[in-house]
XYZ file of C-alpha atoms in Angstrom:
664
model
C 1.328 12.984 -1.586
C 4.663 11.665 -0.332
C 7.853 12.481 -2.233
C 10.769 10.071 -1.888
C 14.167 10.657 -3.465
C 16.807 9.312 -5.827
C 15.698 5.741 -6.403
C 14.580 4.237 -9.689
C 11.702 1.896 -10.435
C 13.930 -1.170 -10.631
C 15.838 -0.164 -7.478
C 12.682 -0.272 -5.374
C 10.258 -2.655 -7.077
C 12.358 -4.972 -9.233
C 15.739 -5.349 -7.550
C 17.064 -8.890 -7.127
C 19.382 -8.094 -4.232
C 19.207 -10.273 -1.131
C 20.798 -7.664 1.109
C 18.474 -6.459 3.904
C 19.216 -2.813 3.143
C 17.812 -3.241 -0.371
C 14.435 -4.665 0.650
C 11.126 -2.776 0.466
C 8.441 -5.269 1.568
C 5.914 -2.652 2.686
C 6.136 -0.517 -0.436
C 5.816 -3.663 -2.543
C 2.696 -4.574 -0.562
C 1.161 -1.242 -1.612
C 1.411 -2.398 -5.230
C -1.133 -5.136 -4.477
C -3.381 -2.650 -2.650
C -3.382 0.101 -5.258
C -2.081 1.120 -8.669
C 1.581 0.922 -9.610
C 2.511 2.952 -12.685
C 5.103 0.947 -14.608
C 5.839 3.768 -17.052
C 6.391 6.669 -14.638
C 9.253 9.147 -14.975
C 10.852 12.116 -13.311
C 10.740 15.255 -15.445
C 14.435 16.061 -15.278
C 17.605 15.977 -13.176
C 18.608 17.035 -10.543
C 16.195 16.718 -7.646
C 14.799 20.181 -6.902
C 13.277 20.939 -10.329
C 11.111 17.833 -9.946
C 9.525 19.283 -6.804
C 8.502 22.357 -8.769
C 7.294 20.100 -11.576
C 4.992 18.214 -9.211
C 3.704 21.256 -7.334
C 3.532 23.859 -10.100
C 4.212 22.113 -13.453
C 6.833 24.797 -13.931
C 10.370 24.389 -15.280
C 11.650 27.725 -14.025
C 13.960 25.965 -11.537
C 16.827 24.252 -13.363
C 19.345 23.328 -10.649
C 19.514 22.229 -7.028
C 20.349 25.755 -5.884
C 17.558 27.272 -3.817
C 15.964 30.006 -5.936
C 15.204 33.496 -4.752
C 11.518 33.648 -3.789
C 10.740 36.359 -6.308
C 12.089 34.152 -9.108
C 9.458 31.451 -8.628
C 6.356 33.613 -8.667
C 4.324 31.146 -10.699
C 0.915 29.579 -10.312
C 0.953 26.362 -8.332
C -1.156 23.705 -6.643
C -1.245 25.351 -3.180
C -2.372 28.618 -4.745
C -5.065 26.965 -6.856
C -6.404 25.056 -3.861
C -6.451 27.919 -1.390
C -7.975 30.438 -3.791
C -10.837 28.075 -4.603
C -11.919 27.256 -1.082
C -9.707 24.212 -0.507
C -6.662 23.827 1.726
C -3.051 22.679 1.524
C -0.143 21.971 3.859
C 3.323 20.585 3.459
C 4.969 18.524 6.188
C 8.766 18.428 6.260
C 11.719 19.178 8.500
C 14.246 20.137 5.871
C 14.369 21.435 2.347
C 10.745 22.541 2.129
C 10.363 23.279 -1.584
C 6.880 24.651 -1.064
C 8.147 27.462 1.140
C 9.623 28.988 -2.009
C 6.396 28.858 -3.961
C 4.847 32.282 -3.568
C 1.204 31.749 -2.711
C -0.415 34.702 -4.386
C -3.093 35.371 -1.794
C -1.429 34.207 1.423
C 1.538 36.285 2.537
C 4.577 34.479 3.879
C 6.557 35.352 6.970
C 9.787 37.356 6.715
C 11.859 34.155 6.445
C 9.700 33.064 3.516
C 7.897 30.402 5.506
C 4.240 30.200 4.664
C 1.473 29.471 7.184
C 0.852 26.222 5.317
C 4.354 24.907 6.104
C 4.344 22.400 8.952
C 6.870 20.145 10.618
C 6.917 16.423 9.940
C 5.844 15.668 13.497
C 2.622 17.606 12.843
C 1.354 14.939 10.452
C -1.345 13.071 12.406
C -1.371 9.385 13.301
C -4.998 8.807 14.309
C -8.342 8.812 12.477
C -9.353 11.922 14.404
C -6.253 13.664 13.086
C -6.756 12.420 9.543
C -10.263 13.908 9.594
C -8.660 17.335 10.104
C -6.057 17.087 7.348
C -6.171 19.735 4.609
C -7.533 18.902 1.181
C -4.031 18.048 -0.057
C -1.022 17.264 2.132
C 2.526 17.082 0.779
C 5.038 15.147 2.903
C 8.819 14.872 2.586
C 11.004 12.922 5.012
C 14.582 13.660 5.956
C 17.522 12.266 4.004
C 17.385 8.821 5.587
C 13.590 8.558 5.475
C 13.287 9.665 1.846
C 16.007 7.224 0.633
C 18.188 10.140 -0.523
C 20.863 9.366 2.061
C 19.408 6.260 3.699
C 18.848 2.771 2.382
C 15.781 1.455 0.620
C 14.966 -0.530 3.765
C 15.111 2.599 5.928
C 12.745 4.433 3.606
C 10.410 1.454 3.436
C 10.255 1.231 7.230
C 9.512 4.969 7.466
C 6.686 4.806 4.913
C 5.112 1.931 6.833
C 5.452 3.570 10.246
C 4.312 7.002 9.076
C 1.501 6.214 6.660
C 0.114 2.703 7.170
C -2.631 3.906 9.503
C -3.501 6.759 7.113
C -3.741 4.360 4.164
C -6.099 2.125 6.147
C -8.233 5.170 6.990
C -8.157 6.484 3.416
C -9.731 3.312 2.055
C -12.961 4.060 3.907
C -12.901 7.867 3.655
C -12.750 8.537 -0.088
C -9.129 9.636 0.226
C -6.015 8.921 -1.789
C -2.378 8.153 -0.925
C 0.210 9.008 -3.587
C 3.790 7.744 -3.234
C 6.308 8.929 -5.806
C 9.988 9.798 -6.234
C 11.576 13.019 -7.426
C 14.027 11.292 -9.793
C 15.972 8.072 -10.130
C 19.672 7.826 -9.317
C 20.612 10.198 -12.144
C 20.243 7.865 -15.131
C 19.177 9.170 -18.557
C 15.968 7.098 -18.410
C 14.814 8.587 -15.071
C 12.130 5.918 -14.501
C 10.642 6.107 -11.013
C 8.011 4.294 -8.935
C 4.632 5.967 -8.553
C 1.981 4.169 -6.500
C -1.513 5.346 -5.546
C -3.765 3.661 -2.992
C -7.372 4.517 -2.187
C -10.929 3.246 -2.571
C -11.193 4.677 -6.078
C -7.937 3.104 -7.327
C -8.133 -0.325 -8.932
C -5.386 -2.655 -7.700
C -2.867 -3.625 -10.354
C -0.346 -2.141 -12.737
C -0.993 0.671 -15.214
C 1.290 1.309 -18.180
C 0.148 4.855 -19.056
C 3.280 6.940 -19.552
C 3.238 9.640 -16.886
C 5.474 12.133 -15.142
C 5.015 14.756 -12.430
C 2.990 16.975 -14.776
C 0.405 14.219 -15.306
C 0.095 13.639 -11.569
C -0.451 17.350 -10.907
C -2.970 17.682 -13.754
C -4.944 14.755 -12.327
C -5.071 16.363 -8.880
C -6.188 19.659 -10.381
C -8.956 17.822 -12.236
C -10.059 16.101 -9.043
C -11.039 19.483 -7.640
C -12.150 21.156 -10.867
C -9.151 23.509 -10.852
C -7.454 25.293 -13.728
C -4.706 23.552 -15.695
C -1.574 25.551 -14.902
C 1.780 25.854 -16.662
C 2.788 22.548 -18.301
C -0.370 20.741 -17.172
C -2.089 22.627 -20.014
C 0.311 21.243 -22.636
C -1.284 19.149 -25.366
C 0.922 16.151 -24.593
C 0.119 16.142 -20.851
C -3.012 14.134 -20.145
C -5.037 13.349 -17.050
C -4.518 9.908 -15.524
C -7.790 8.110 -16.213
C -7.169 4.372 -16.487
C -6.969 3.100 -12.898
C -9.957 4.812 -11.334
C -12.877 2.641 -10.274
C -15.796 4.948 -10.922
C -18.239 2.461 -9.456
C -16.964 3.584 -6.058
C -17.674 7.284 -6.645
C -19.981 8.459 -9.409
C -21.589 11.651 -10.598
C -25.257 12.340 -9.895
C -26.331 13.428 -13.368
C -29.453 15.472 -14.008
C -31.040 17.192 -16.987
C -29.064 18.668 -19.873
C -26.254 16.294 -18.987
C -25.212 18.442 -16.043
C -24.176 17.047 -12.669
C -25.018 17.775 -9.041
C -22.118 19.635 -7.484
C -21.243 21.222 -4.184
C -19.904 24.419 -5.756
C -19.653 26.564 -2.652
C -16.831 26.539 -0.133
C -19.344 26.326 2.679
C -21.913 23.559 2.110
C -24.295 25.318 4.492
C -24.656 28.260 2.106
C -28.050 28.268 0.432
C -27.954 27.042 -3.129
C -24.579 25.410 -2.634
C -25.827 22.207 -4.249
C -26.744 22.633 -7.879
C -26.117 21.679 -11.485
C -22.745 22.238 -13.097
C -20.887 21.066 -16.173
C -19.952 17.423 -15.549
C -16.219 17.039 -14.905
C -13.788 14.865 -12.953
C -14.009 17.051 -9.869
C -14.172 15.644 -6.354
C -17.154 17.865 -5.550
C -19.188 16.020 -8.198
C -18.397 12.548 -6.883
C -21.105 10.838 -4.833
C -21.341 7.473 -3.118
C -24.724 5.850 -2.650
C -24.711 3.624 0.430
C -26.946 0.684 1.198
C -28.437 2.610 4.140
C -30.069 5.027 1.679
C -27.591 7.867 2.126
C -25.778 9.626 -0.713
C -22.398 10.887 0.446
C -19.556 13.153 -0.573
C -16.330 13.660 1.366
C -17.797 12.013 4.445
C -20.949 14.183 4.521
C -24.503 13.268 3.561
C -26.936 14.783 1.082
C -29.811 15.996 3.270
C -33.139 17.775 3.119
C -33.113 21.074 4.979
C -35.363 21.342 8.056
C -37.972 23.299 6.075
C -38.054 20.412 3.561
C -37.602 22.837 0.668
C -33.884 22.721 -0.106
C -30.862 20.448 0.095
C -27.547 20.642 1.864
C -24.498 18.607 2.783
C -24.557 17.756 6.480
C -22.805 15.532 8.969
C -24.193 12.022 8.537
C -26.509 11.316 11.468
C -28.790 8.505 10.318
C -31.923 10.668 10.328
C -34.685 10.245 7.709
C -33.782 13.623 6.209
C -30.675 11.947 4.785
C -32.463 8.999 3.197
C -33.003 8.894 -0.566
C -34.893 6.329 -2.627
C -34.537 6.060 -6.423
C -37.920 5.576 -8.094
C -38.693 3.662 -11.260
C -39.422 6.914 -13.118
C -35.849 8.153 -12.515
C -36.661 10.567 -9.699
C -34.967 10.601 -6.295
C -37.398 10.611 -3.369
C -36.695 11.954 0.100
C -39.257 9.872 2.079
C -39.390 12.061 5.185
C -40.567 15.046 3.148
C -42.346 13.037 0.473
C -40.618 15.266 -2.072
C -38.129 14.698 -4.876
C -34.746 16.215 -5.668
C -35.482 18.868 -8.269
C -33.766 21.464 -10.438
C -36.741 23.825 -10.779
C -37.882 25.767 -13.805
C -36.666 25.894 -17.346
C -33.351 27.547 -16.470
C -30.677 24.886 -16.638
C -27.682 27.183 -16.560
C -24.718 26.239 -14.456
C -25.167 26.840 -10.730
C -28.923 26.239 -10.939
C -29.706 25.189 -7.351
C -31.170 21.836 -6.374
C -34.353 21.954 -4.296
C -37.067 19.665 -2.962
C -40.381 19.792 -4.834
C -43.493 17.665 -5.026
C -42.750 14.619 -7.143
C -44.184 14.996 -10.654
C -41.887 12.777 -12.795
C -40.920 15.713 -15.028
C -37.530 16.069 -16.688
C -36.137 18.316 -13.964
C -36.558 15.489 -11.463
C -34.740 12.855 -13.530
C -31.398 11.642 -12.172
C -28.860 9.011 -13.105
C -28.236 7.732 -9.595
C -24.964 6.064 -8.508
C -25.215 2.358 -7.864
C -24.988 1.096 -4.316
C -21.537 1.340 -2.812
C -21.921 -2.316 -1.961
C -18.993 -4.458 -1.002
C -18.485 -7.803 -2.678
C -15.428 -9.659 -1.407
C -13.505 -12.203 -3.445
C -10.873 -14.281 -1.669
C -8.369 -16.853 -2.888
C -6.883 -19.347 -0.449
C -3.112 -19.807 -0.395
C -2.066 -23.416 -0.958
C 1.335 -25.074 -0.972
C 2.243 -26.790 -4.213
C 5.463 -28.585 -5.063
C 6.957 -28.364 -8.561
C 5.098 -30.562 -11.034
C 2.183 -31.254 -8.680
C -1.424 -30.088 -8.424
C -3.091 -28.378 -5.468
C -6.720 -27.485 -4.801
C -7.474 -23.764 -4.614
C -10.807 -22.348 -3.469
C -12.199 -18.953 -4.447
C -14.959 -17.501 -2.261
C -17.196 -14.711 -3.564
C -19.380 -12.977 -0.967
C -22.164 -10.441 -1.442
C -21.247 -8.671 1.797
C -23.270 -5.483 2.084
C -25.418 -5.065 -1.007
C -29.155 -4.962 -0.271
C -29.730 -6.545 -3.664
C -28.978 -10.001 -5.055
C -26.286 -10.313 -7.708
C -27.439 -12.007 -10.899
C -25.437 -14.220 -13.245
C -22.199 -14.021 -11.275
C -19.148 -15.544 -12.934
C -15.717 -16.285 -11.461
C -12.389 -16.564 -13.271
C -8.995 -17.568 -11.829
C -5.744 -16.635 -13.572
C -2.520 -18.487 -12.761
C 1.059 -17.361 -13.518
C 2.691 -18.084 -16.859
C 3.516 -21.773 -17.136
C 0.937 -22.752 -14.517
C -2.560 -24.078 -15.168
C -5.828 -23.473 -13.308
C -8.868 -25.582 -14.155
C -12.222 -25.296 -12.417
C -13.422 -28.480 -10.716
C -16.762 -27.015 -9.598
C -19.164 -24.456 -11.121
C -17.813 -20.993 -11.923
C -21.207 -19.424 -12.642
C -24.006 -18.639 -10.197
C -27.508 -17.547 -11.158
C -28.052 -15.581 -7.930
C -25.860 -14.507 -5.023
C -28.179 -13.208 -2.320
C -27.216 -10.538 0.236
C -24.861 -12.111 2.768
C -24.392 -15.261 0.692
C -21.013 -16.753 -0.261
C -20.372 -18.998 -3.251
C -17.281 -21.133 -3.710
C -15.430 -22.529 -6.700
C -12.644 -25.100 -6.480
C -9.761 -25.150 -8.915
C -6.988 -27.605 -9.744
C -3.830 -25.483 -9.880
C -0.720 -27.166 -11.289
C 2.819 -25.849 -10.953
C 5.366 -26.460 -13.719
C 8.049 -29.032 -13.003
C 10.730 -26.340 -12.991
C 8.900 -23.917 -10.667
C 11.333 -22.101 -8.400
C 10.608 -21.710 -4.671
C 8.582 -18.677 -3.654
C 5.104 -17.178 -3.815
C 3.205 -17.047 -7.117
C 0.225 -14.727 -7.543
C -3.219 -16.136 -8.252
C -5.690 -13.515 -9.486
C -9.448 -13.994 -9.336
C -12.076 -11.827 -10.996
C -15.841 -11.846 -10.508
C -18.451 -10.194 -12.696
C -22.231 -10.104 -12.541
C -25.128 -8.756 -14.570
C -25.087 -4.961 -15.019
C -21.813 -4.626 -13.101
C -19.936 -1.418 -13.912
C -16.654 -2.991 -12.869
C -15.402 -6.383 -11.803
C -14.560 -7.500 -8.278
C -11.041 -8.771 -7.834
C -9.169 -10.872 -5.320
C -5.635 -12.178 -5.076
C -3.894 -15.029 -3.339
C -0.680 -16.924 -3.772
C 0.491 -20.448 -4.372
C 3.665 -21.072 -2.419
C 6.326 -23.387 -3.810
C 8.390 -24.526 -0.796
C 12.158 -24.575 -0.557
C 13.698 -28.053 -0.552
C 15.849 -27.228 2.483
C 16.786 -24.345 4.729
C 20.104 -23.882 2.926
C 18.300 -23.553 -0.423
C 16.409 -20.610 1.080
C 19.568 -18.715 2.095
C 19.143 -15.131 0.904
C 21.583 -13.082 2.954
C 25.354 -12.733 3.204
C 25.878 -12.463 6.938
C 29.524 -13.575 7.212
C 32.517 -11.814 5.662
C 36.244 -12.367 5.651
C 38.181 -9.843 7.705
C 40.155 -8.954 4.568
C 37.018 -8.365 2.486
C 34.448 -7.102 4.970
C 32.380 -5.175 2.421
C 30.974 -8.450 1.013
C 28.723 -8.953 4.063
C 25.563 -7.148 5.121
C 23.830 -8.827 8.051
C 22.129 -5.498 8.826
C 21.065 -2.571 6.657
C 24.240 -0.644 7.534
C 26.582 -3.282 6.080
C 27.814 -4.900 9.302
C 28.471 -8.654 9.258
C 29.854 -11.517 11.307
C 33.597 -12.111 11.024
C 34.461 -15.518 9.525
C 37.664 -15.550 11.568
C 35.908 -14.675 14.832
C 33.281 -17.381 14.209
C 35.972 -19.973 13.439
C 37.662 -19.130 16.730
C 34.383 -20.208 18.368
C 34.351 -23.456 16.318
C 31.811 -22.145 13.800
C 33.691 -22.736 10.562
C 32.004 -23.850 7.307
C 30.544 -27.359 7.666
C 31.302 -27.607 11.390
C 29.027 -29.676 13.631
C 27.190 -27.566 16.183
C 25.260 -28.862 19.196
C 22.692 -26.659 20.910
C 19.797 -27.482 23.236
C 20.139 -31.195 22.453
C 19.943 -30.692 18.683
C 22.769 -31.240 16.197
C 23.343 -28.819 13.310
C 25.770 -28.378 10.457
C 27.021 -24.787 10.328
C 26.434 -23.338 6.814
C 29.001 -25.038 4.598
C 29.757 -22.061 2.369
C 32.725 -19.691 2.158
C 32.575 -16.153 3.495
C 30.977 -13.647 1.160
C 28.126 -15.795 -0.191
C 24.583 -16.356 1.106
C 24.843 -18.201 4.426
C 21.556 -17.543 6.246
C 17.914 -16.818 5.569
C 16.129 -13.604 6.467
C 13.056 -15.316 7.865
C 9.814 -13.864 6.491
C 7.421 -16.804 6.492
C 8.996 -18.927 3.744
C 7.871 -22.559 3.521
C 10.715 -25.083 3.813
C 10.508 -28.845 3.374
C 11.873 -30.574 6.450
C 11.872 -34.096 7.844
C 12.341 -34.647 11.549
C 10.831 -36.023 14.707
C 11.237 -35.122 18.352
C 9.845 -33.020 21.156
C 11.573 -29.770 20.144
C 12.284 -27.791 17.004
C 15.425 -25.719 17.506
C 16.713 -22.764 15.501
C 20.159 -21.146 15.264
C 20.080 -17.435 14.567
C 19.815 -13.886 15.842
C 17.907 -10.684 15.187
C 18.746 -7.276 13.791
C 16.979 -4.479 15.690
C 15.873 -7.089 18.228
C 14.667 -8.547 20.342
C 12.170 -9.825 17.800
C 9.312 -12.296 17.941
C 8.204 -14.243 14.891
C 5.347 -16.657 14.323
C 5.554 -19.754 12.132
C 3.833 -23.061 11.491
C 4.856 -26.719 11.618
C 3.031 -29.024 9.204
C 3.160 -32.711 10.067
C 3.115 -35.495 7.501
C -0.445 -36.395 8.544
C -1.615 -32.949 7.382
C -2.113 -31.408 10.820
C -0.485 -28.109 11.688
C 0.872 -26.412 14.784
C 1.585 -22.718 15.163
C 4.629 -21.601 17.118
C 6.345 -18.423 18.217
C 10.085 -17.817 18.619
C 12.031 -14.896 20.016
C 15.610 -13.939 19.236
C 17.735 -11.291 20.881
C 19.646 -8.664 18.923
C 22.934 -9.974 17.545
C 24.899 -7.420 19.598
C 22.351 -7.302 22.422
C 21.676 -3.770 21.174
C 25.279 -2.733 21.549
C 25.508 -4.316 24.994
C 22.460 -2.530 26.318
C 20.386 -5.693 26.878
C 20.759 -9.115 28.442
C 20.425 -12.508 26.786
C 16.752 -13.475 26.560
C 15.601 -16.247 28.923
C 14.460 -18.250 25.882
C 17.849 -17.954 24.128
C 21.057 -19.907 24.640
C 24.412 -18.464 23.570
C 25.967 -20.665 20.886
C 28.891 -18.316 20.227
C 30.119 -14.942 21.462
C 32.599 -12.966 19.353
C 34.455 -9.810 20.472
C 33.887 -7.890 17.239
C 31.950 -7.727 13.993
C 32.976 -6.563 10.542
C 32.190 -3.430 8.602
C 33.644 -2.074 5.377
C 35.845 0.435 7.198
C 37.267 -2.187 9.585
C 36.304 -4.252 12.641
C 33.894 -2.839 15.209
C 34.613 -3.875 18.781
C 31.239 -4.950 20.076
C 30.259 -8.340 21.472
C 28.405 -10.215 18.747
C 26.330 -13.363 19.293
C 24.783 -16.424 17.687
C 21.837 -17.804 19.677
C 19.651 -20.887 19.744
C 16.022 -21.160 20.766
C 13.505 -24.020 20.772
C 9.760 -24.555 20.441
C 7.849 -27.691 21.520
C 6.460 -30.019 18.846
C 4.402 -33.224 18.956
C 6.854 -36.121 19.530
C 4.381 -38.654 18.148
C 4.347 -37.052 14.702
C 6.848 -36.437 11.910
C 7.463 -32.908 10.679
C 7.101 -32.552 6.906
C 7.149 -28.769 6.400
C 8.046 -25.662 8.379
C 6.824 -22.165 7.653
C 9.668 -20.059 8.992
C 8.840 -17.466 11.646
C 7.778 -14.055 10.372
C 8.449 -11.013 12.587
C 6.260 -7.928 12.396
C 9.296 -5.664 12.114
C 13.082 -5.871 11.900
C 15.104 -8.780 10.515
C 15.193 -12.288 11.950
C 18.086 -14.399 10.583
C 18.343 -18.206 10.711
C 21.502 -20.291 10.197
C 20.073 -23.705 11.031
C 17.028 -25.756 12.051
C 16.906 -29.211 13.685
C 14.776 -31.433 15.938
C 15.752 -33.075 19.175
C 14.163 -35.484 21.619
């Protein structure tokens, strides 16, 4: 769980600002990977009580004043985890709210720090480190990283740098990433973003009304823990809607009870047995196509004496292979025996053993379906307003050992668009490894604005417990580079706060640019190409933050030249030229930092200096640092005419463009 601070739902996910400091591209990308709760709220104001709400469901802290440790002696998530054989740690460098939660069975140090408190740098960055994480980790960045003091863009960059590799790992290790905020910026509504990503979370939006109490209750339920404090309130429910239970399912036996690892140490005899079925992680099993049945990265295995069962490191041996039989039993082929709950006693904690297969009731199991992967992709076409483009969906039975029967594909276009199938959408059989394609005629409305529009595909098949989903986008291009301008990079010296070329609010000076002959509408020549400097007054959008937008363009020559610079450069971005004959050509451009990193770097060999100014603007007054506009060129095919350019997209930082032209 990662707690951010003091930003509302609309601030992060729905803001219309074009300023770089207000952008959160990575966090927005998590919305398409996981579940975004559109009706999520902080419990109260100010900040600190929300930490206690999330970690203890307690309202005993009312203000932002740090409480005396003895005043917050209440049950909490760390205590519940550690007293039931699980583990917890919090990672932070300042304001560790968890250090004030008194863990009832783990004494703190004299300065009230608990052994579970760690520094932010201790959070791992590799799969080997992720494997060693505690059951639940709670992470809080510093003021800039958490968005409390820093910008949205700073927080977004920190989330990406700190957690992207963990999120990738979590998707294949039955783990969950939770990103939430303590409160919004002190409005009465207090609506906040909450996003969860993991293999069990269906991608999309969920409108269940939740707050920190609901999140905590759901985590407690994941591990079969007691509902504490406000999580036991009648109006606080578990979050149930977004979970894809086809990914992890219970292994249900007789009397409606489920196979559970109910001991802290899986090696303890009798650790695997029947228990009341509940939404606990230790009752969730994944059946893989290789015949293994797994939980938390370990495999259900026959013990060496072939009499009992255990959870063991997955090693590919026959002892870890299980075959469902037609009579409902689960055979371990190496022993020739079946998973059994012996005798008439079906009380909770009845151990699971291996016995000779006899098809009796105590060998009947509802076995999870294969954790097979079926991929559904949607290609990403360009479509101009009022025109139709061909879209192809591809559905692949990637890893299932079984054929899919009666598969059906559906494509949903945005409001005002149409999507009509031009080839079959139904398939009688999709064999293992086979792909099936459907083509669609997708039409954009005549008034479609430039940008990317989501296309959502869904596939179902016979006896499916959930649908397979895929997303793509139809891109409506901009009519010109100037129509794509989305950043105010130039300000008047008398009104410097109107510009924000970087996330700190610095901008080019209109007066300093004019002194270098870069006034609105001026003709600029660079590297043999002729440009018109943005013909707009200071304080309005005058450049594009280049992130891969498609722009209509007509030109011919041997070079395509750009005017621009980078923030946090030097930066490299990749783009694509599309010629009028339909062929494409990829290219790569590099721009130096607009101040050469405060004078610490030299002009790049691939850049030419178009203008050099002695200062730049900021709200508090001019900053005396050399500030540049550069040009750079990429080769293109002189025998062809350019019809479209996909602007270069850097992997990090901000690449700004003022102009684009061809030259011989």
